[in-house]
PDB file of C-alpha atoms in Angstrom:
ATOM      1  CA  MET M 168     -11.656   9.764 -17.884  1.00 48.00           C
ATOM      2  CA  LYS M 169      -9.929   6.494 -18.835  1.00 47.00           C
ATOM      3  CA  LYS M 170      -9.633   7.582 -22.477  1.00 47.00           C
ATOM      4  CA  ALA M 171      -8.049  10.848 -21.380  1.00 46.00           C
ATOM      5  CA  LEU M 172      -5.551   8.976 -19.201  1.00 43.00           C
ATOM      6  CA  ILE M 173      -4.616   6.699 -22.104  1.00 43.00           C
ATOM      7  CA  VAL M 174      -4.016   9.678 -24.378  1.00 40.00           C
ATOM      8  CA  VAL M 175      -1.906  11.509 -21.788  1.00 40.00           C
ATOM      9  CA  ALA M 176       0.139   8.422 -20.909  1.00 44.00           C
ATOM     10  CA  LEU M 177       0.883   7.558 -24.511  1.00 37.00           C
ATOM     11  CA  ALA M 178       1.577  11.152 -25.503  1.00 42.00           C
ATOM     12  CA  SER M 179       4.085  11.599 -22.686  1.00 42.00           C
ATOM     13  CA  VAL M 180       6.024   8.590 -23.943  1.00 40.00           C
ATOM     14  CA  MET M 181       5.699   9.066 -27.686  1.00 37.00           C
ATOM     15  CA  ALA M 182       6.954  12.642 -27.429  1.00 42.00           C
ATOM     16  CA  GLY M 183      10.441  11.165 -27.280  1.00 42.00           C
ATOM     17  CA  CYS M 184       9.818   7.982 -29.239  1.00 44.00           C
ATOM     18  CA  VAL M 185      10.800   8.987 -32.742  1.00 42.00           C
ATOM     19  CA  GLN M 186      14.476   9.208 -33.650  1.00 43.00           C
ATOM     20  CA  ASN M 187      15.187  10.655 -37.079  1.00 42.00           C
ATOM     21  CA  GLY M 188      11.662   9.768 -38.153  1.00 41.00           C
ATOM     22  CA  VAL M 189      11.979   6.131 -36.999  1.00 41.00           C
ATOM     23  CA  ILE M 190       9.969   4.542 -34.183  1.00 37.00           C
ATOM     24  CA  THR M 191      12.440   2.413 -32.203  1.00 40.00           C
ATOM     25  CA  THR M 192      11.797  -0.986 -30.610  1.00 37.00           C
ATOM     26  CA  SER M 193      12.496   0.494 -27.185  1.00 40.00           C
ATOM     27  CA  SER M 194       9.923   3.205 -27.874  1.00 42.00           C
ATOM     28  CA  ILE M 195       7.318   0.572 -28.655  1.00 38.00           C
ATOM     29  CA  GLY M 196       8.064  -1.090 -25.305  1.00 44.00           C
ATOM     30  CA  ALA M 197       7.606   2.217 -23.502  1.00 47.00           C
ATOM     31  CA  ALA M 198       4.339   2.900 -25.317  1.00 49.00           C
ATOM     32  CA  GLU M 199       3.068  -0.565 -24.418  1.00 49.00           C
ATOM     33  CA  THR M 200       3.853   0.079 -20.758  1.00 48.00           C
ATOM     34  CA  ALA M 201       2.019   3.406 -20.943  1.00 49.00           C
ATOM     35  CA  TYR M 202      -1.015   1.704 -22.482  1.00 49.00           C
ATOM     36  CA  HIS M 203      -1.080  -0.997 -19.785  1.00 51.00           C
ATOM     37  CA  ALA M 204      -0.818   1.697 -17.106  1.00 51.00           C
ATOM     38  CA  ALA M 205      -3.823   3.491 -18.558  1.00 58.00           C
ATOM     39  CA  THR M 206      -5.908   0.297 -18.842  1.00 66.00           C
ATOM     40  CA  PHE M 207      -4.830  -1.179 -15.509  1.00 73.00           C
ATOM     41  CA  SER M 208      -7.292  -3.805 -14.216  1.00 85.00           C
ATOM     42  CA  ASP M 209      -7.913  -5.354 -10.798  1.00 86.00           C
ATOM     43  CA  ASP M 210      -6.156  -8.506 -12.001  1.00 88.00           C
ATOM     44  CA  ASP M 211      -3.167  -6.402 -13.073  1.00 83.00           C
ATOM     45  CA  ALA M 212      -3.073  -4.834  -9.600  1.00 85.00           C
ATOM     46  CA  ARG M 213      -3.079  -8.268  -7.968  1.00 90.00           C
ATOM     47  CA  ARG M 214      -0.310  -9.560 -10.230  1.00 88.00           C
ATOM     48  CA  MET M 215       1.814  -6.494  -9.523  1.00 86.00           C
ATOM     49  CA  ALA M 216       1.152  -6.930  -5.803  1.00 89.00           C
ATOM     50  CA  ASP M 217       2.371 -10.541  -6.020  1.00 91.00           C
ATOM     51  CA  GLN M 218       5.696  -9.311  -7.372  1.00 88.00           C
ATOM     52  CA  ALA M 219       5.976  -6.388  -4.964  1.00 89.00           C
ATOM     53  CA  ALA M 220       5.152  -8.547  -1.937  1.00 93.00           C
ATOM     54  CA  ALA M 221       7.760 -11.131  -2.938  1.00 93.00           C
ATOM     55  CA  TYR M 222      10.292  -8.320  -3.423  1.00 91.00           C
ATOM     56  CA  HIS M 223       9.710  -6.837   0.041  1.00 94.00           C
ATOM     57  CA  ASP M 224       9.534 -10.236   1.758  1.00 96.00           C
ATOM     58  CA  SER M 225      12.955 -11.074   0.328  1.00 95.00           C
ATOM     59  CA  ARG M 226      14.453  -7.826   1.627  1.00 94.00           C
ATOM     60  CA  ASN M 227      13.029  -7.735   5.135  1.00 96.00           C
ATOM     61  CA  LYS M 228      13.441  -9.993   8.148  1.00 97.00           C
ATOM     62  CA  LEU M 229      10.275 -12.066   8.329  1.00 98.00           C
ATOM     63  CA  SER M 230       9.374 -13.082  11.847  1.00 97.00           C
ATOM     64  CA  SER M 231       9.347 -16.866  12.306  1.00 97.00           C
ATOM     65  CA  PRO M 232       5.956 -18.490  12.999  1.00 96.00           C
ATOM     66  CA  ASN M 233       7.036 -19.302  16.561  1.00 96.00           C
ATOM     67  CA  SER M 234       8.309 -15.820  17.423  1.00 98.00           C
ATOM     68  CA  LYS M 235       6.490 -13.668  19.957  1.00 98.00           C
ATOM     69  CA  TYR M 236       5.568 -11.206  17.223  1.00 98.00           C
ATOM     70  CA  SER M 237       4.055 -13.796  14.876  1.00 98.00           C
ATOM     71  CA  LYS M 238       2.140 -15.419  17.724  1.00 98.00           C
ATOM     72  CA  ARG M 239       0.753 -12.080  18.844  1.00 98.00           C
ATOM     73  CA  LEU M 240      -0.286 -11.050  15.336  1.00 98.00           C
ATOM     74  CA  ALA M 241      -1.956 -14.448  14.834  1.00 98.00           C
ATOM     75  CA  ARG M 242      -3.954 -13.816  18.014  1.00 98.00           C
ATOM     76  CA  ILE M 243      -4.843 -10.269  16.944  1.00 98.00           C
ATOM     77  CA  VAL M 244      -6.211 -11.365  13.553  1.00 98.00           C
ATOM     78  CA  LYS M 245      -7.642 -14.729  14.627  1.00 97.00           C
ATOM     79  CA  GLY M 246     -10.575 -15.562  12.358  1.00 96.00           C
ATOM     80  CA  LEU M 247      -9.729 -12.784   9.911  1.00 97.00           C
ATOM     81  CA  THR M 248      -8.953 -14.884   6.848  1.00 96.00           C
ATOM     82  CA  SER M 249     -10.683 -12.542   4.418  1.00 96.00           C
ATOM     83  CA  GLU M 250     -12.203  -9.070   4.318  1.00 95.00           C
ATOM     84  CA  ASP M 251     -14.929  -7.950   1.953  1.00 91.00           C
ATOM     85  CA  GLY M 252     -14.007 -10.684  -0.537  1.00 93.00           C
ATOM     86  CA  LEU M 253     -10.243 -10.180  -0.220  1.00 95.00           C
ATOM     87  CA  ALA M 254      -8.331 -13.258   1.013  1.00 97.00           C
ATOM     88  CA  LEU M 255      -5.701 -12.097   3.503  1.00 98.00           C
ATOM     89  CA  ASN M 256      -2.249 -13.349   4.446  1.00 97.00           C
ATOM     90  CA  PHE M 257      -0.386 -11.863   7.399  1.00 98.00           C
ATOM     91  CA  ARG M 258       3.323 -11.747   8.274  1.00 98.00           C
ATOM     92  CA  VAL M 259       5.507  -9.635  10.553  1.00 98.00           C
ATOM     93  CA  TYR M 260       8.629  -7.721   9.539  1.00 98.00           C
ATOM     94  CA  GLU M 261      11.054  -7.497  12.451  1.00 98.00           C
ATOM     95  CA  THR M 262      12.169  -3.869  12.474  1.00 96.00           C
ATOM     96  CA  LYS M 263      11.907  -0.885  14.800  1.00 94.00           C
ATOM     97  CA  GLU M 264      10.050   0.993  12.084  1.00 93.00           C
ATOM     98  CA  VAL M 265       6.422   1.799  12.928  1.00 94.00           C
ATOM     99  CA  ASN M 266       4.507   0.770   9.838  1.00 94.00           C
ATOM    100  CA  ALA M 267       2.089  -1.633   8.173  1.00 96.00           C
ATOM    101  CA  PHE M 268       0.773  -2.080   4.652  1.00 95.00           C
ATOM    102  CA  ALA M 269      -1.749  -4.072   2.643  1.00 95.00           C
ATOM    103  CA  MET M 270      -1.675  -4.937  -1.059  1.00 94.00           C
ATOM    104  CA  ALA M 271      -4.234  -5.801  -3.706  1.00 93.00           C
ATOM    105  CA  ASN M 272      -3.430  -9.527  -3.488  1.00 95.00           C
ATOM    106  CA  GLY M 273      -4.346  -9.648   0.218  1.00 96.00           C
ATOM    107  CA  THR M 274      -0.793  -9.323   1.518  1.00 97.00           C
ATOM    108  CA  VAL M 275      -0.756  -7.620   4.925  1.00 98.00           C
ATOM    109  CA  ARG M 276       2.565  -6.915   6.579  1.00 98.00           C
ATOM    110  CA  VAL M 277       2.838  -5.502  10.107  1.00 98.00           C
ATOM    111  CA  TYR M 278       6.130  -4.162  11.414  1.00 98.00           C
ATOM    112  CA  SER M 279       7.243  -5.247  14.880  1.00 98.00           C
ATOM    113  CA  GLY M 280       7.826  -1.588  15.790  1.00 97.00           C
ATOM    114  CA  LEU M 281       4.079  -1.057  15.405  1.00 97.00           C
ATOM    115  CA  LEU M 282       3.309  -4.107  17.550  1.00 98.00           C
ATOM    116  CA  ASP M 283       5.671  -2.799  20.251  1.00 97.00           C
ATOM    117  CA  ARG M 284       3.777   0.484  20.517  1.00 96.00           C
ATOM    118  CA  MET M 285       0.125  -0.417  20.070  1.00 97.00           C
ATOM    119  CA  SER M 286      -2.572  -2.436  21.774  1.00 98.00           C
ATOM    120  CA  ASP M 287      -4.297  -5.309  19.979  1.00 98.00           C
ATOM    121  CA  ASP M 288      -7.269  -3.181  18.936  1.00 98.00           C
ATOM    122  CA  GLU M 289      -5.019  -0.339  17.817  1.00 98.00           C
ATOM    123  CA  VAL M 290      -3.124  -2.766  15.571  1.00 98.00           C
ATOM    124  CA  ARG M 291      -6.464  -3.984  14.203  1.00 98.00           C
ATOM    125  CA  SER M 292      -7.503  -0.415  13.438  1.00 98.00           C
ATOM    126  CA  VAL M 293      -4.274   0.186  11.502  1.00 97.00           C
ATOM    127  CA  ILE M 294      -4.791  -3.051   9.572  1.00 98.00           C
ATOM    128  CA  GLY M 295      -8.350  -1.959   8.773  1.00 98.00           C
ATOM    129  CA  HIS M 296      -7.067   1.378   7.502  1.00 97.00           C
ATOM    130  CA  GLU M 297      -4.513  -0.284   5.218  1.00 96.00           C
ATOM    131  CA  ILE M 298      -7.085  -2.776   3.894  1.00 98.00           C
ATOM    132  CA  GLY M 299      -9.349   0.218   3.298  1.00 97.00           C
ATOM    133  CA  HIS M 300      -6.822   1.726   0.898  1.00 96.00           C
ATOM    134  CA  VAL M 301      -6.974  -1.520  -1.092  1.00 96.00           C
ATOM    135  CA  LYS M 302     -10.745  -2.033  -1.045  1.00 97.00           C
ATOM    136  CA  LEU M 303     -11.455   1.615  -1.888  1.00 96.00           C
ATOM    137  CA  GLY M 304      -9.191   1.493  -4.955  1.00 94.00           C
ATOM    138  CA  HIS M 305      -6.526   3.854  -3.621  1.00 93.00           C
ATOM    139  CA  SER M 306      -3.718   1.315  -3.908  1.00 89.00           C
ATOM    140  CA  LYS M 307      -4.738   0.419  -7.452  1.00 90.00           C
ATOM    141  CA  LYS M 308      -4.584   4.082  -8.472  1.00 89.00           C
ATOM    142  CA  ALA M 309      -1.162   4.447  -6.852  1.00 84.00           C
ATOM    143  CA  THR M 310       0.100   1.420  -8.785  1.00 81.00           C
ATOM    144  CA  GLN M 311      -1.383   2.781 -11.998  1.00 83.00           C
ATOM    145  CA  MET M 312       0.457   6.068 -11.491  1.00 80.00           C
ATOM    146  CA  ALA M 313       3.701   4.193 -10.800  1.00 71.00           C
ATOM    147  CA  MET M 314       3.302   2.349 -14.103  1.00 71.00           C
ATOM    148  CA  ALA M 315       2.697   5.613 -15.931  1.00 70.00           C
ATOM    149  CA  ALA M 316       5.840   7.074 -14.349  1.00 67.00           C
ATOM    150  CA  SER M 317       7.795   4.007 -15.443  1.00 60.00           C
ATOM    151  CA  ALA M 318       6.497   4.438 -18.989  1.00 60.00           C
ATOM    152  CA  ALA M 319       7.733   8.021 -19.005  1.00 62.00           C
ATOM    153  CA  ARG M 320      11.153   6.875 -17.786  1.00 58.00           C
ATOM    154  CA  GLN M 321      11.245   4.206 -20.492  1.00 54.00           C
ATOM    155  CA  GLY M 322      10.396   6.858 -23.039  1.00 55.00           C
ATOM    156  CA  ALA M 323      13.397   8.876 -21.895  1.00 48.00           C
ATOM    157  CA  SER M 324      15.564   5.767 -22.171  1.00 46.00           C
ATOM    158  CA  ALA M 325      14.233   5.147 -25.672  1.00 44.00           C
ATOM    159  CA  THR M 326      15.362   8.591 -26.731  1.00 43.00           C
ATOM    160  CA  GLY M 327      18.839   7.667 -25.521  1.00 42.00           C
ATOM    161  CA  GLY M 328      18.738   4.403 -27.447  1.00 38.00           C
ATOM    162  CA  THR M 329      18.497   2.220 -24.326  1.00 32.00           C
ATOM    163  CA  ALA M 330      16.158  -0.764 -24.565  1.00 33.00           C
ATOM    164  CA  ALA M 331      13.067  -0.218 -22.436  1.00 36.00           C
ATOM    165  CA  LEU M 332      12.798  -3.629 -20.778  1.00 38.00           C
ATOM    166  CA  LEU M 333      11.345  -4.538 -17.398  1.00 45.00           C
ATOM    167  CA  ASN M 334      14.132  -5.595 -15.075  1.00 61.00           C
ATOM    168  CA  GLN M 335      14.892  -6.024 -11.378  1.00 70.00           C
ATOM    169  CA  SER M 336      15.644  -2.338 -11.001  1.00 70.00           C
ATOM    170  CA  GLU M 337      12.224  -1.395 -12.366  1.00 72.00           C
ATOM    171  CA  LEU M 338      10.566  -3.973 -10.111  1.00 76.00           C
ATOM    172  CA  ALA M 339      12.397  -2.410  -7.187  1.00 78.00           C
ATOM    173  CA  ASP M 340      11.123   1.034  -8.207  1.00 75.00           C
ATOM    174  CA  PHE M 341       7.548  -0.242  -8.483  1.00 72.00           C
ATOM    175  CA  SER M 342       7.753  -2.028  -5.136  1.00 80.00           C
ATOM    176  CA  GLU M 343       9.165   0.986  -3.309  1.00 79.00           C
ATOM    177  CA  GLU M 344       6.604   3.316  -4.854  1.00 75.00           C
ATOM    178  CA  LEU M 345       3.784   0.991  -3.781  1.00 75.00           C
ATOM    179  CA  LEU M 346       5.109   0.803  -0.242  1.00 81.00           C
ATOM    180  CA  ASN M 347       5.605   4.562   0.029  1.00 78.00           C
ATOM    181  CA  ALA M 348       2.508   5.641  -1.888  1.00 76.00           C
ATOM    182  CA  GLN M 349       1.342   9.125  -0.941  1.00 82.00           C
ATOM    183  CA  PHE M 350      -2.419   9.221  -0.446  1.00 87.00           C
ATOM    184  CA  SER M 351      -4.475  12.398  -0.496  1.00 88.00           C
ATOM    185  CA  GLN M 352      -6.201  13.722   2.612  1.00 88.00           C
ATOM    186  CA  LYS M 353      -9.513  12.645   1.071  1.00 91.00           C
ATOM    187  CA  GLN M 354      -8.214   9.102   0.566  1.00 93.00           C
ATOM    188  CA  GLU M 355      -6.831   8.992   4.106  1.00 92.00           C
ATOM    189  CA  SER M 356     -10.196  10.139   5.459  1.00 93.00           C
ATOM    190  CA  GLU M 357     -11.987   7.477   3.413  1.00 95.00           C
ATOM    191  CA  ALA M 358      -9.612   4.784   4.716  1.00 96.00           C
ATOM    192  CA  ASP M 359     -10.216   6.031   8.267  1.00 95.00           C
ATOM    193  CA  GLY M 360     -13.938   5.618   7.699  1.00 97.00           C
ATOM    194  CA  TYR M 361     -13.415   2.128   6.303  1.00 98.00           C
ATOM    195  CA  SER M 362     -11.390   1.183   9.381  1.00 98.00           C
ATOM    196  CA  VAL M 363     -14.099   2.374  11.766  1.00 98.00           C
ATOM    197  CA  SER M 364     -16.664   0.243   9.900  1.00 97.00           C
ATOM    198  CA  PHE M 365     -14.161  -2.638   9.831  1.00 98.00           C
ATOM    199  CA  MET M 366     -13.742  -2.485  13.611  1.00 98.00           C
ATOM    200  CA  LYS M 367     -17.477  -2.314  14.254  1.00 97.00           C
ATOM    201  CA  ARG M 368     -18.208  -5.143  11.817  1.00 96.00           C
ATOM    202  CA  HIS M 369     -15.821  -7.471  13.643  1.00 97.00           C
ATOM    203  CA  LYS M 370     -17.036  -6.254  17.062  1.00 97.00           C
ATOM    204  CA  TRP M 371     -13.693  -4.771  18.052  1.00 98.00           C
ATOM    205  CA  ASN M 372     -13.290  -1.487  19.897  1.00 97.00           C
ATOM    206  CA  ALA M 373     -13.568   1.198  17.209  1.00 97.00           C
ATOM    207  CA  LYS M 374     -12.319   3.848  19.653  1.00 97.00           C
ATOM    208  CA  ALA M 375      -8.896   2.314  19.107  1.00 97.00           C
ATOM    209  CA  ASN M 376      -8.843   4.187  15.784  1.00 97.00           C
ATOM    210  CA  ILE M 377      -8.474   7.397  17.790  1.00 95.00           C
ATOM    211  CA  THR M 378      -5.833   6.184  20.243  1.00 96.00           C
ATOM    212  CA  ALA M 379      -3.826   4.617  17.415  1.00 95.00           C
ATOM    213  CA  MET M 380      -3.915   7.924  15.542  1.00 91.00           C
ATOM    214  CA  GLN M 381      -2.840   9.798  18.659  1.00 90.00           C
ATOM    215  CA  LYS M 382       0.131   7.489  19.106  1.00 91.00           C
ATOM    216  CA  LEU M 383       1.124   7.973  15.479  1.00 87.00           C
ATOM    217  CA  MET M 384       0.843  11.733  15.843  1.00 84.00           C
ATOM    218  CA  ALA M 385       3.129  11.579  18.889  1.00 83.00           C
ATOM    219  CA  LEU M 386       5.739   9.962  16.627  1.00 82.00           C
ATOM    220  CA  GLU M 387       5.283  12.546  13.880  1.00 69.00           C
ATOM    221  CA  SER M 388       8.458  14.450  14.692  1.00 55.00           C
ATOM    222  CA  GLY M 389      10.530  11.277  14.846  1.00 51.00           C
ATOM    223  CA  SER M 390      11.829   8.944  12.170  1.00 45.00           C
ATOM    224  CA  HIS M 391      10.559   5.564  10.970  1.00 46.00           C
ATOM    225  CA  SER M 392       6.924   6.516  11.392  1.00 49.00           C
ATOM    226  CA  MET M 393       3.863   5.655   9.305  1.00 58.00           C
ATOM    227  CA  LEU M 394       3.290   9.401   9.175  1.00 53.00           C
ATOM    228  CA  ASP M 395       6.050   9.647   6.583  1.00 51.00           C
ATOM    229  CA  SER M 396       3.378   8.535   4.094  1.00 49.00           C
ATOM    230  CA  HIS M 397       0.179   8.661   6.157  1.00 54.00           C
ATOM    231  CA  PRO M 398      -0.212  12.232   7.404  1.00 54.00           C
ATOM    232  CA  ALA M 399      -2.294  12.452  10.575  1.00 59.00           C
ATOM    233  CA  THR M 400      -4.158  15.603  11.579  1.00 70.00           C
ATOM    234  CA  SER M 401      -6.564  16.738  14.296  1.00 77.00           C
ATOM    235  CA  ASP M 402      -9.216  17.018  11.580  1.00 81.00           C
ATOM    236  CA  ARG M 403      -8.895  13.315  10.851  1.00 85.00           C
ATOM    237  CA  ILE M 404      -9.328  12.483  14.523  1.00 85.00           C
ATOM    238  CA  LYS M 405     -12.464  14.658  14.633  1.00 87.00           C
ATOM    239  CA  HIS M 406     -13.746  12.828  11.557  1.00 88.00           C
ATOM    240  CA  ILE M 407     -13.175   9.460  13.240  1.00 92.00           C
ATOM    241  CA  GLN M 408     -14.915  10.672  16.391  1.00 91.00           C
ATOM    242  CA  SER M 409     -17.939  11.655  14.314  1.00 92.00           C
ATOM    243  CA  LEU M 410     -18.190   8.076  13.001  1.00 92.00           C
ATOM    244  CA  LEU M 411     -18.110   6.353  16.383  1.00 90.00           C
TER     245      LEU M 411
END
């Protein structure tokens, strides 16, 4: 499977790499990016997460340690310094948006809009779900696909004679794609299952997975909802109920 991905990634770039029979320097850069996307490691995912987390932290209002939101989140996750070998760091973004995300480097960001609408255990269940995407490899695959897409874009730039160099714009693209990654229904179901186990393991109320989902579904028709990238369905709630 990995060999096939390497071939496809490189072929998609090299299709536009040769100009008048000459392989350009920019084309080589695009091909290198395609190769790294196809051979993406856990360490690569963590390094990319470091950059993406720094990017988003610099562009959002981070709640101060003494704010009501930071104090509440600290209480909610008290004792949760790591999960399944992943060291965690928590911060709050002050925004009305209802969202949360976790990254491969252990970054967990919870939006104040989510804290405003959910109980402590419901917030924990959402955090467990987001960590599940990381621990189950979903986030790594999403990052890998973003790198492959970048390689294809660089290939197009190479054809136009533009140097294919990583820059702030490309970092922004990567960071946004990571934050708004679209997971399949199967991946969402797997992350739901991880969250139920997460809640039980820490002796929190796993039924909060259902009430959190119901609250998110109630927001489905509105804006600034996690459901923009985390589709919730009655089938998923039934699946969670079967795990309780």
